[in-house]
mmCIF file of C-alpha atoms in Angstrom:
data_model
loop_
_atom_site.group_PDB
_atom_site.id
_atom_site.type_symbol
_atom_site.label_atom_id
_atom_site.label_comp_id
_atom_site.label_asym_id
_atom_site.label_seq_id
_atom_site.Cartn_x
_atom_site.Cartn_y
_atom_site.Cartn_z
ATOM 1 C CA MET A 7 -58.493 142.649 98.502
ATOM 2 C CA SER A 8 -54.848 141.882 97.841
ATOM 3 C CA PHE A 9 -53.697 139.994 94.762
ATOM 4 C CA LEU A 10 -52.740 136.952 96.868
ATOM 5 C CA LYS A 11 -56.218 136.792 98.370
ATOM 6 C CA TRP A 12 -57.770 136.957 94.906
ATOM 7 C CA VAL A 13 -55.560 134.092 93.806
ATOM 8 C CA LEU A 14 -56.600 132.025 96.818
ATOM 9 C CA VAL A 15 -60.282 132.777 96.252
ATOM 10 C CA ILE A 16 -60.090 131.900 92.557
ATOM 11 C CA THR A 17 -58.142 128.731 93.331
ATOM 12 C CA ALA A 18 -60.694 127.708 95.962
ATOM 13 C CA LEU A 19 -63.591 128.353 93.588
ATOM 14 C CA ALA A 20 -61.847 126.431 90.821
ATOM 15 C CA ALA A 21 -61.232 123.489 93.160
ATOM 16 C CA LEU A 22 -64.852 123.591 94.318
ATOM 17 C CA GLY A 23 -66.094 123.711 90.745
ATOM 18 C CA TYR A 24 -63.859 120.805 89.751
ATOM 19 C CA ASN A 25 -65.001 118.678 92.702
ATOM 20 C CA LEU A 26 -68.645 119.398 91.921
ATOM 21 C CA TRP A 27 -68.103 118.454 88.277
ATOM 22 C CA SER A 28 -66.137 115.353 89.238
ATOM 23 C CA ALA A 29 -68.879 114.107 91.583
ATOM 24 C CA SER A 30 -71.743 114.873 89.207
ATOM 25 C CA GLY A 31 -73.248 112.614 86.561
ATOM 26 C CA ARG A 32 -72.792 109.388 88.495
ATOM 27 C CA ASN A 33 -76.490 108.724 89.116
ATOM 28 C CA TYR A 34 -77.177 106.060 86.507
ATOM 29 C CA GLY A 35 -79.592 104.072 88.651
ATOM 30 C CA LYS A 36 -82.342 105.169 86.293
ATOM 31 C CA HIS A 37 -80.594 103.625 83.284
ATOM 32 C CA ASN A 38 -83.166 101.380 81.634
ATOM 33 C CA TYR A 39 -81.362 98.045 81.669
ATOM 34 C CA THR A 40 -82.576 95.452 79.174
ATOM 35 C CA PRO A 41 -80.605 92.186 79.268
ATOM 36 C CA TYR A 42 -79.604 90.785 75.915
ATOM 37 C CA PRO A 43 -81.316 87.473 75.115
ATOM 38 C CA ILE A 44 -79.548 84.209 75.818
ATOM 39 C CA ASP A 45 -79.356 81.639 73.057
ATOM 40 C CA GLN A 46 -80.506 78.098 73.690
ATOM 41 C CA ILE A 47 -78.469 75.857 75.980
ATOM 42 C CA ILE A 48 -76.243 73.484 74.043
ATOM 43 C CA THR A 49 -75.414 70.208 75.796
ATOM 44 C CA GLU A 50 -72.720 67.641 75.129
ATOM 45 C CA GLY A 51 -72.786 64.113 76.551
ATOM 46 C CA PHE A 52 -75.303 62.652 78.962
ATOM 47 C CA ASP A 53 -76.044 63.031 82.648
ATOM 48 C CA ALA A 54 -74.138 60.257 84.407
ATOM 49 C CA GLY A 55 -74.463 61.867 87.828
ATOM 50 C CA LYS A 56 -70.773 62.819 87.845
ATOM 51 C CA GLY A 57 -71.220 66.548 87.448
ATOM 52 C CA ASN A 58 -70.926 69.036 84.600
ATOM 53 C CA ILE A 59 -68.970 72.000 83.320
ATOM 54 C CA ILE A 60 -70.942 74.960 81.989
ATOM 55 C CA GLY A 61 -69.355 77.627 79.827
ATOM 56 C CA PHE A 62 -71.051 81.027 79.890
ATOM 57 C CA GLN A 63 -70.426 83.400 77.009
ATOM 58 C CA PRO A 64 -72.246 86.461 78.364
ATOM 59 C CA TYR A 65 -73.106 89.368 76.120
ATOM 60 C CA PHE A 66 -71.735 92.471 77.872
ATOM 61 C CA THR A 67 -72.028 96.184 77.195
ATOM 62 C CA ALA A 68 -70.246 99.071 78.901
ATOM 63 C CA TRP A 69 -73.380 99.777 80.975
ATOM 64 C CA ASP A 70 -73.065 96.343 82.601
ATOM 65 C CA TYR A 71 -69.961 97.631 84.370
ATOM 66 C CA CYS A 72 -71.300 100.927 85.704
ATOM 67 C CA ASP A 73 -71.928 99.573 89.211
ATOM 68 C CA GLN A 74 -72.362 96.404 91.232
ATOM 69 C CA GLN A 75 -76.101 96.131 90.650
ATOM 70 C CA HIS A 76 -75.800 96.340 86.870
ATOM 71 C CA PHE A 77 -72.984 93.779 86.917
ATOM 72 C CA VAL A 78 -75.195 91.339 88.846
ATOM 73 C CA GLU A 79 -78.127 91.977 86.525
ATOM 74 C CA ALA A 80 -75.940 91.190 83.515
ATOM 75 C CA LEU A 81 -74.721 87.874 84.954
ATOM 76 C CA ASP A 82 -77.659 86.495 86.912
ATOM 77 C CA PRO A 83 -79.889 85.619 83.892
ATOM 78 C CA TYR A 84 -77.309 83.047 82.760
ATOM 79 C CA PHE A 85 -77.339 81.379 86.161
ATOM 80 C CA GLN A 86 -81.130 81.537 86.235
ATOM 81 C CA LYS A 87 -81.441 79.884 82.817
ATOM 82 C CA ALA A 88 -78.960 77.131 83.685
ATOM 83 C CA SER A 89 -80.662 76.547 87.046
ATOM 84 C CA ALA A 90 -84.136 76.395 85.480
ATOM 85 C CA ALA A 91 -82.832 73.701 83.115
ATOM 86 C CA GLY A 92 -81.681 71.638 86.102
ATOM 87 C CA LEU A 93 -77.996 72.126 85.372
ATOM 88 C CA CYS A 94 -76.871 73.843 88.582
ATOM 89 C CA ARG A 95 -75.871 71.191 91.114
ATOM 90 C CA PRO A 96 -73.328 70.815 93.931
ATOM 91 C CA ASN A 97 -70.940 69.190 91.429
ATOM 92 C CA THR A 98 -71.399 71.843 88.725
ATOM 93 C CA ILE A 99 -68.527 74.077 87.595
ATOM 94 C CA ILE A 100 -69.345 77.295 85.736
ATOM 95 C CA VAL A 101 -66.638 78.991 83.669
ATOM 96 C CA LEU A 102 -66.678 82.647 82.549
ATOM 97 C CA PRO A 103 -64.392 84.420 80.046
ATOM 98 C CA GLU A 104 -61.069 86.062 80.704
ATOM 99 C CA TYR A 105 -61.355 89.752 81.709
ATOM 100 C CA THR A 106 -64.939 89.352 82.925
ATOM 101 C CA GLY A 107 -63.950 91.401 85.986
ATOM 102 C CA SER A 108 -61.364 93.660 84.378
ATOM 103 C CA TRP A 109 -63.827 96.120 82.845
ATOM 104 C CA LEU A 110 -64.951 96.958 86.381
ATOM 105 C CA VAL A 111 -62.141 99.488 86.043
ATOM 106 C CA ALA A 112 -64.984 101.667 84.681
ATOM 107 C CA ALA A 113 -67.306 101.109 87.665
ATOM 108 C CA ASN A 114 -68.847 104.068 89.523
ATOM 109 C CA GLU A 115 -67.800 106.642 86.966
ATOM 110 C CA LYS A 116 -69.698 109.371 85.142
ATOM 111 C CA ALA A 117 -72.576 108.166 82.981
ATOM 112 C CA THR A 118 -70.806 109.664 79.966
ATOM 113 C CA VAL A 119 -68.142 106.964 80.372
ATOM 114 C CA TYR A 120 -70.649 104.260 79.363
ATOM 115 C CA GLN A 121 -72.050 106.405 76.558
ATOM 116 C CA ALA A 122 -68.599 107.004 75.063
ATOM 117 C CA ASP A 123 -67.890 105.889 71.506
ATOM 118 C CA SER A 124 -64.490 104.430 72.313
ATOM 119 C CA MET A 125 -62.367 103.103 75.134
ATOM 120 C CA ARG A 126 -59.989 105.997 74.575
ATOM 121 C CA GLN A 127 -62.768 108.526 75.174
ATOM 122 C CA ALA A 128 -64.080 106.606 78.211
ATOM 123 C CA VAL A 129 -60.634 106.464 79.815
ATOM 124 C CA SER A 130 -60.120 110.167 79.180
ATOM 125 C CA ILE A 131 -63.303 110.949 81.133
ATOM 126 C CA ILE A 132 -62.243 108.692 84.007
ATOM 127 C CA VAL A 133 -58.780 110.256 84.216
ATOM 128 C CA ASN A 134 -60.062 113.836 83.998
ATOM 129 C CA SER A 135 -62.590 113.271 86.776
ATOM 130 C CA ARG A 136 -59.928 111.743 89.065
ATOM 131 C CA ILE A 137 -56.995 113.778 87.898
ATOM 132 C CA PHE A 138 -55.169 114.232 91.224
ATOM 133 C CA SER A 139 -55.359 110.644 92.464
ATOM 134 C CA PHE A 140 -54.578 109.377 88.954
ATOM 135 C CA PHE A 141 -51.362 111.393 88.721
ATOM 136 C CA LEU A 142 -50.260 110.177 92.138
ATOM 137 C CA LYS A 143 -50.477 106.624 90.792
ATOM 138 C CA LEU A 144 -48.859 107.644 87.526
ATOM 139 C CA PHE A 145 -45.773 109.118 89.193
ATOM 140 C CA SER A 146 -45.167 105.894 91.139
ATOM 141 C CA ALA A 147 -45.697 103.609 88.130
ATOM 142 C CA LYS A 148 -42.718 101.533 86.986
ATOM 143 C CA PRO A 149 -43.986 99.457 84.032
ATOM 144 C CA GLN A 150 -43.523 100.654 80.468
ATOM 145 C CA ASP A 151 -47.201 101.492 80.053
ATOM 146 C CA LYS A 152 -47.645 103.779 83.032
ATOM 147 C CA ILE A 153 -51.123 104.967 82.078
ATOM 148 C CA GLN A 154 -52.764 101.561 82.113
ATOM 149 C CA TYR A 155 -50.860 100.642 85.269
ATOM 150 C CA ALA A 156 -52.010 103.811 87.016
ATOM 151 C CA LEU A 157 -55.618 103.381 85.940
ATOM 152 C CA PHE A 158 -55.963 99.790 87.149
ATOM 153 C CA SER A 159 -54.050 100.540 90.361
ATOM 154 C CA LEU A 160 -56.314 103.522 91.050
ATOM 155 C CA LYS A 161 -59.500 101.481 90.701
ATOM 156 C CA ALA A 162 -58.232 98.183 92.140
ATOM 157 C CA ARG A 163 -59.922 98.338 95.536
ATOM 158 C CA SER A 164 -63.410 99.036 94.182
ATOM 159 C CA MET A 165 -62.912 96.505 91.365
ATOM 160 C CA ALA A 166 -61.923 93.759 93.803
ATOM 161 C CA LYS A 167 -64.854 94.509 96.112
ATOM 162 C CA ILE A 168 -67.492 94.347 93.368
ATOM 163 C CA TYR A 169 -65.955 91.271 91.737
ATOM 164 C CA ALA A 170 -65.671 89.301 94.985
ATOM 165 C CA THR A 171 -69.092 90.323 96.287
ATOM 166 C CA VAL A 172 -70.918 89.447 93.082
ATOM 167 C CA PHE A 173 -69.322 86.069 92.451
ATOM 168 C CA SER A 174 -69.465 85.050 96.092
ATOM 169 C CA SER A 175 -73.197 85.769 96.168
ATOM 170 C CA LEU A 176 -73.848 83.968 92.864
ATOM 171 C CA ALA A 177 -71.921 80.874 93.990
ATOM 172 C CA LYS A 178 -73.896 80.770 97.255
ATOM 173 C CA LYS A 179 -77.241 81.464 95.586
ATOM 174 C CA TYR A 180 -76.916 78.668 93.022
ATOM 175 C CA LYS A 181 -74.705 76.327 95.093
ATOM 176 C CA VAL A 182 -72.125 75.884 92.319
ATOM 177 C CA THR A 183 -68.395 76.314 91.784
ATOM 178 C CA ILE A 184 -67.533 79.344 89.643
ATOM 179 C CA VAL A 185 -64.326 79.954 87.688
ATOM 180 C CA ALA A 186 -64.938 83.702 87.648
ATOM 181 C CA GLY A 187 -63.129 84.632 84.446
ATOM 182 C CA SER A 188 -60.292 86.950 85.386
ATOM 183 C CA ILE A 189 -59.587 90.425 86.708
ATOM 184 C CA ILE A 190 -56.529 92.717 86.710
ATOM 185 C CA LEU A 191 -55.430 93.449 90.285
ATOM 186 C CA PRO A 192 -52.252 94.398 92.188
ATOM 187 C CA GLY A 193 -50.751 91.704 94.382
ATOM 188 C CA PRO A 194 -53.858 89.466 94.473
ATOM 189 C CA SER A 195 -54.095 86.760 97.120
ATOM 190 C CA VAL A 196 -56.648 84.792 99.142
ATOM 191 C CA ASN A 197 -56.659 85.048 102.925
ATOM 192 C CA ALA A 198 -57.300 82.298 105.470
ATOM 193 C CA LYS A 199 -61.049 83.005 105.394
ATOM 194 C CA GLY A 200 -61.283 82.502 101.637
ATOM 195 C CA LYS A 201 -61.579 86.213 100.883
ATOM 196 C CA LEU A 202 -59.899 88.140 98.066
ATOM 197 C CA SER A 203 -57.090 90.407 99.179
ATOM 198 C CA ILE A 204 -54.899 92.866 97.253
ATOM 199 C CA LYS A 205 -51.863 95.023 97.953
ATOM 200 C CA GLN A 206 -50.110 97.784 96.068
ATOM 201 C CA GLY A 207 -47.484 96.677 93.616
ATOM 202 C CA GLN A 208 -47.282 94.646 90.431
ATOM 203 C CA LEU A 209 -50.448 94.015 88.437
ATOM 204 C CA TYR A 210 -51.546 90.501 87.494
ATOM 205 C CA ASN A 211 -54.261 89.055 85.314
ATOM 206 C CA ALA A 212 -55.745 86.576 87.778
ATOM 207 C CA SER A 213 -58.668 84.183 88.012
ATOM 208 C CA PHE A 214 -60.431 83.193 91.218
ATOM 209 C CA ILE A 215 -62.509 80.088 91.927
ATOM 210 C CA PHE A 216 -65.548 80.510 94.193
ATOM 211 C CA GLY A 217 -66.988 77.447 95.903
ATOM 212 C CA PRO A 218 -70.671 76.735 96.671
ATOM 213 C CA GLU A 219 -70.322 78.388 100.095
ATOM 214 C CA GLY A 220 -69.225 81.651 98.495
ATOM 215 C CA THR A 221 -65.593 81.508 99.592
ATOM 216 C CA ILE A 222 -62.584 81.355 97.270
ATOM 217 C CA ILE A 223 -61.330 77.777 97.337
ATOM 218 C CA ALA A 224 -57.840 78.152 95.815
ATOM 219 C CA PRO A 225 -55.001 80.659 95.474
ATOM 220 C CA PRO A 226 -55.395 83.068 92.547
ATOM 221 C CA ILE A 227 -54.631 81.581 89.143
ATOM 222 C CA LYS A 228 -52.284 84.154 87.581
ATOM 223 C CA LYS A 229 -51.635 84.338 83.862
ATOM 224 C CA MET A 230 -48.220 83.034 82.831
ATOM 225 C CA VAL A 231 -47.985 83.918 79.121
ATOM 226 C CA LEU A 232 -48.572 87.621 78.561
ATOM 227 C CA THR A 233 -49.389 88.699 75.028
ATOM 228 C CA GLY A 234 -49.097 91.958 73.120
ATOM 229 C CA ASN A 235 -49.840 94.986 75.247
ATOM 230 C CA GLU A 236 -50.194 92.959 78.458
ATOM 231 C CA LYS A 237 -46.411 92.766 78.580
ATOM 232 C CA ASN A 238 -46.225 96.536 79.012
ATOM 233 C CA PHE A 239 -47.997 96.764 82.364
ATOM 234 C CA LEU A 240 -48.715 93.283 83.754
ATOM 235 C CA THR A 241 -46.423 90.819 85.518
ATOM 236 C CA PRO A 242 -46.373 87.144 84.445
ATOM 237 C CA ALA A 243 -46.825 84.342 86.940
ATOM 238 C CA GLY A 244 -44.411 81.459 87.340
ATOM 239 C CA ASN A 245 -45.288 77.832 86.615
ATOM 240 C CA ASN A 246 -45.219 77.022 90.318
ATOM 241 C CA GLU A 247 -48.110 79.431 90.941
ATOM 242 C CA HIS A 248 -50.614 77.235 89.103
ATOM 243 C CA HIS A 249 -52.529 74.855 91.319
ATOM 244 C CA ILE A 250 -54.783 71.872 90.767
ATOM 245 C CA VAL A 251 -58.111 72.579 92.456
ATOM 246 C CA ARG A 252 -60.127 69.770 93.975
ATOM 247 C CA THR A 253 -63.841 70.094 93.218
ATOM 248 C CA PRO A 254 -66.847 67.796 93.736
ATOM 249 C CA SER A 255 -66.551 66.842 90.042
ATOM 250 C CA GLY A 256 -62.825 66.071 90.045
ATOM 251 C CA ASN A 257 -59.516 67.875 89.854
ATOM 252 C CA LEU A 258 -59.712 71.135 87.926
ATOM 253 C CA ALA A 259 -56.911 73.081 86.246
ATOM 254 C CA VAL A 260 -57.442 76.651 85.061
ATOM 255 C CA LEU A 261 -55.303 78.241 82.336
ATOM 256 C CA LEU A 262 -55.882 81.779 81.110
ATOM 257 C CA SER A 263 -56.054 81.989 77.302
ATOM 258 C CA ALA A 264 -52.510 81.795 75.865
ATOM 259 C CA ASP A 265 -51.330 79.758 78.863
ATOM 260 C CA SER A 266 -53.035 76.840 77.110
ATOM 261 C CA LEU A 267 -50.177 76.785 74.575
ATOM 262 C CA ASN A 268 -47.718 75.595 77.246
ATOM 263 C CA ALA A 269 -47.499 71.916 76.269
ATOM 264 C CA ALA A 270 -45.183 71.068 79.185
ATOM 265 C CA TYR A 271 -47.862 72.123 81.679
ATOM 266 C CA TYR A 272 -50.162 69.243 80.744
ATOM 267 C CA HIS A 273 -47.482 66.574 80.829
ATOM 268 C CA GLN A 274 -46.322 67.730 84.270
ATOM 269 C CA ARG A 275 -49.862 67.434 85.697
ATOM 270 C CA LYS A 276 -51.677 64.924 83.510
ATOM 271 C CA GLU A 277 -52.155 62.323 86.255
ATOM 272 C CA LYS A 278 -53.673 64.915 88.586
ATOM 273 C CA VAL A 279 -56.065 66.718 86.220
ATOM 274 C CA SER A 280 -59.593 65.603 85.331
ATOM 275 C CA PHE A 281 -60.479 68.589 83.146
ATOM 276 C CA VAL A 282 -59.204 72.035 82.215
ATOM 277 C CA ALA A 283 -61.036 75.376 82.037
ATOM 278 C CA PHE A 284 -59.674 78.095 79.751
ATOM 279 C CA PRO A 285 -61.174 81.550 80.432
ATOM 280 C CA SER A 286 -60.235 83.401 77.258
ATOM 281 C CA ILE A 287 -60.769 86.552 75.250
ATOM 282 C CA GLU A 288 -60.866 86.819 71.478
ATOM 283 C CA GLY A 289 -57.414 86.519 69.934
ATOM 284 C CA LEU A 290 -54.091 86.083 71.682
ATOM 285 C CA ASP A 291 -53.709 89.797 72.377
ATOM 286 C CA SER A 292 -56.150 90.332 75.222
ATOM 287 C CA LEU A 293 -55.990 94.074 75.771
ATOM 288 C CA GLN A 294 -54.404 95.190 72.536
ATOM 289 C CA MET A 295 -57.738 95.342 70.735
ATOM 290 C CA SER A 296 -59.149 97.596 73.410
ATOM 291 C CA MET A 297 -56.729 99.883 75.188
ATOM 292 C CA LYS A 298 -53.191 99.856 73.757
ATOM 293 C CA THR A 299 -52.459 103.113 75.544
ATOM 294 C CA PHE A 300 -55.748 104.474 74.155
ATOM 295 C CA SER A 301 -54.789 103.900 70.522
ATOM 296 C CA PRO A 302 -57.672 103.364 68.071
ATOM 297 C CA ALA A 303 -58.675 99.720 67.765
ATOM 298 C CA ASN A 304 -57.808 99.633 64.076
ATOM 299 C CA ASN A 305 -54.148 100.137 64.969
ATOM 300 C CA ALA A 306 -53.988 96.723 66.651
ATOM 301 C CA ASP A 307 -51.305 94.318 65.485
ATOM 302 C CA THR A 308 -53.008 92.188 62.861
ATOM 303 C CA SER A 309 -50.468 89.393 63.259
ATOM 304 C CA THR A 310 -52.480 88.016 66.171
ATOM 305 C CA GLN A 311 -55.740 88.056 64.247
ATOM 306 C CA THR A 312 -54.796 85.069 62.095
ATOM 307 C CA GLN A 313 -54.310 82.967 65.225
ATOM 308 C CA LYS A 314 -57.818 83.429 66.594
ATOM 309 C CA ALA A 315 -59.174 80.271 65.031
ATOM 310 C CA THR A 316 -56.130 78.104 65.711
ATOM 311 C CA TRP A 317 -54.767 78.767 69.175
ATOM 312 C CA PRO A 318 -57.671 77.258 71.202
ATOM 313 C CA HIS A 319 -57.368 74.123 69.092
ATOM 314 C CA ALA A 320 -53.629 73.991 69.776
ATOM 315 C CA GLY A 321 -54.221 74.153 73.522
ATOM 316 C CA LEU A 322 -56.843 71.418 73.462
ATOM 317 C CA ASN A 323 -54.639 69.282 71.236
ATOM 318 C CA ASN A 324 -51.868 69.649 73.835
ATOM 319 C CA MET A 325 -54.326 68.271 76.387
ATOM 320 C CA LYS A 326 -55.180 65.292 74.189
ATOM 321 C CA ALA A 327 -51.488 64.514 73.689
ATOM 322 C CA ALA A 328 -51.022 64.476 77.466
ATOM 323 C CA GLY A 329 -53.994 62.184 78.039
ATOM 324 C CA ILE A 330 -56.390 64.828 79.441
ATOM 325 C CA HIS A 331 -59.713 64.354 77.693
ATOM 326 C CA ARG A 332 -62.019 67.202 78.745
ATOM 327 C CA GLY A 333 -61.723 70.965 78.561
ATOM 328 C CA ILE A 334 -63.493 74.139 77.521
ATOM 329 C CA HIS A 335 -62.378 77.500 76.104
ATOM 330 C CA VAL A 336 -64.874 80.242 76.978
ATOM 331 C CA PHE A 337 -64.749 83.582 75.165
ATOM 332 C CA PHE A 338 -66.319 87.015 75.502
ATOM 333 C CA SER A 339 -69.175 88.428 73.482
ATOM 334 C CA GLY A 340 -70.868 91.828 73.364
ATOM 335 C CA LYS A 341 -70.161 95.442 72.527
ATOM 336 C CA ILE A 342 -68.007 97.298 75.041
ATOM 337 C CA TRP A 343 -67.282 100.714 73.558
ATOM 338 C CA GLU A 344 -65.757 99.990 70.137
ATOM 339 C CA MET A 345 -64.852 96.432 71.120
ATOM 340 C CA GLN A 346 -67.066 93.700 69.720
ATOM 341 C CA PRO A 347 -65.436 90.418 70.808
ATOM 342 C CA LYS A 348 -67.166 87.278 69.598
ATOM 343 C CA GLY A 349 -64.773 84.388 70.039
ATOM 344 C CA ASN A 350 -65.925 80.829 69.508
ATOM 345 C CA ILE A 351 -66.491 78.515 72.454
ATOM 346 C CA VAL A 352 -64.320 75.435 71.913
ATOM 347 C CA THR A 353 -64.763 72.178 73.833
ATOM 348 C CA LEU A 354 -62.903 68.909 74.184
ATOM 349 C CA GLN A 355 -65.148 66.051 75.268
ATOM 350 C CA ASN A 356 -63.649 62.550 75.268
ATOM 351 C CA ASP A 357 -61.117 63.689 72.671
ATOM 352 C CA SER A 358 -63.800 65.110 70.354
ATOM 353 C CA LEU A 359 -63.282 68.768 69.488
ATOM 354 C CA HIS A 360 -66.341 71.010 69.039
ATOM 355 C CA VAL A 361 -66.481 74.673 67.990
ATOM 356 C CA TYR A 362 -69.521 76.876 68.679
ATOM 357 C CA GLN A 363 -69.795 80.237 66.959
ATOM 358 C CA PRO A 364 -71.542 82.936 69.021
ATOM 359 C CA ASP A 365 -74.590 84.843 67.911
ATOM 360 C CA ALA A 366 -73.680 88.495 67.328
ATOM 361 C CA HIS A 367 -76.438 89.758 69.626
ATOM 362 C CA LYS A 368 -76.983 86.971 72.154
ATOM 363 C CA GLY A 369 -75.276 85.272 75.043
ATOM 364 C CA ARG A 370 -74.553 81.545 74.964
ATOM 365 C CA ILE A 371 -74.491 78.617 77.401
ATOM 366 C CA ILE A 372 -72.624 75.362 76.689
ATOM 367 C CA ASN A 373 -73.065 72.411 79.078
ATOM 368 C CA LEU A 374 -70.660 69.438 79.190
ATOM 369 C CA TRP A 375 -71.777 66.412 81.187
ATOM 370 C CA LEU A 376 -68.916 64.508 82.813
ATOM 371 C CA ASP A 377 -68.907 60.730 82.543
#
């Protein structure tokens, strides 16, 4: 056999071996899933028949993002508990934290991804098992942080499908309106049938609102104020892209985390807004504590850490100054690789500010009755 033929044979065997390795280890259906317990439901106000806002602070682990079924199983117990308590009604709005959908970037990967000790290690496994398609995205990337851009662009279609399917089904099942946290997607939009649509291009951190019929009832709410590492691969939205959403409980505004610091926003819309939902993640720097181009978490900029306790209060105080009297900041909890977010839920109810510290090993549900 000639040298060229040997090269071709070896190359073919290497490609076959790589493809077999890449496809293997993705059968995690047998993973023994045990939901973390949910703390008691905390309620503010009284039932005046005018609806309610429920903040979920789910406790997530990396395994909750391995596939669609695990994602549902991580979320559904919170809806079940709220429903069993009689809190899920046609005029109920449920709010989840920022980035609830973003970690679906790890969906349908090797089981070793969810067993990894760090985000850096998990991402390395994902990239190595999709090396060719990843580098195609990498070469076309324009933002400063090309790696994060390429990774989220590569997984965008499967992320969007799981996210939309799960929250559509939960909204229909419990007949509620869901502010479904947020998810990083390229060119997100909502089509005429109320379905999530994406296209290749700039990445946005966007929230979607699912109505009781399971359709998306408003254009995507894109984050305006990018913080820390977000600036390196995401695109900010303009002020004109934020919409007031009419719900059975009143007019809802949604602001993603640091967007709440924009005092002018409230004054421009104060006569149109009944309440504000703030899907948030611990600290102002949403991704810096986790990815930061795969740097160890202890390299994160500590300047943002001192603001964790103050910035939700600043946003809610901006609301009060504008004459908007009800709002809720909902934060993450859990252990996702080395990340252990545990931000406080903060509420504004008739100008009274309340702060709820999460349990380190439990989820939390906060219910605000509207009067």
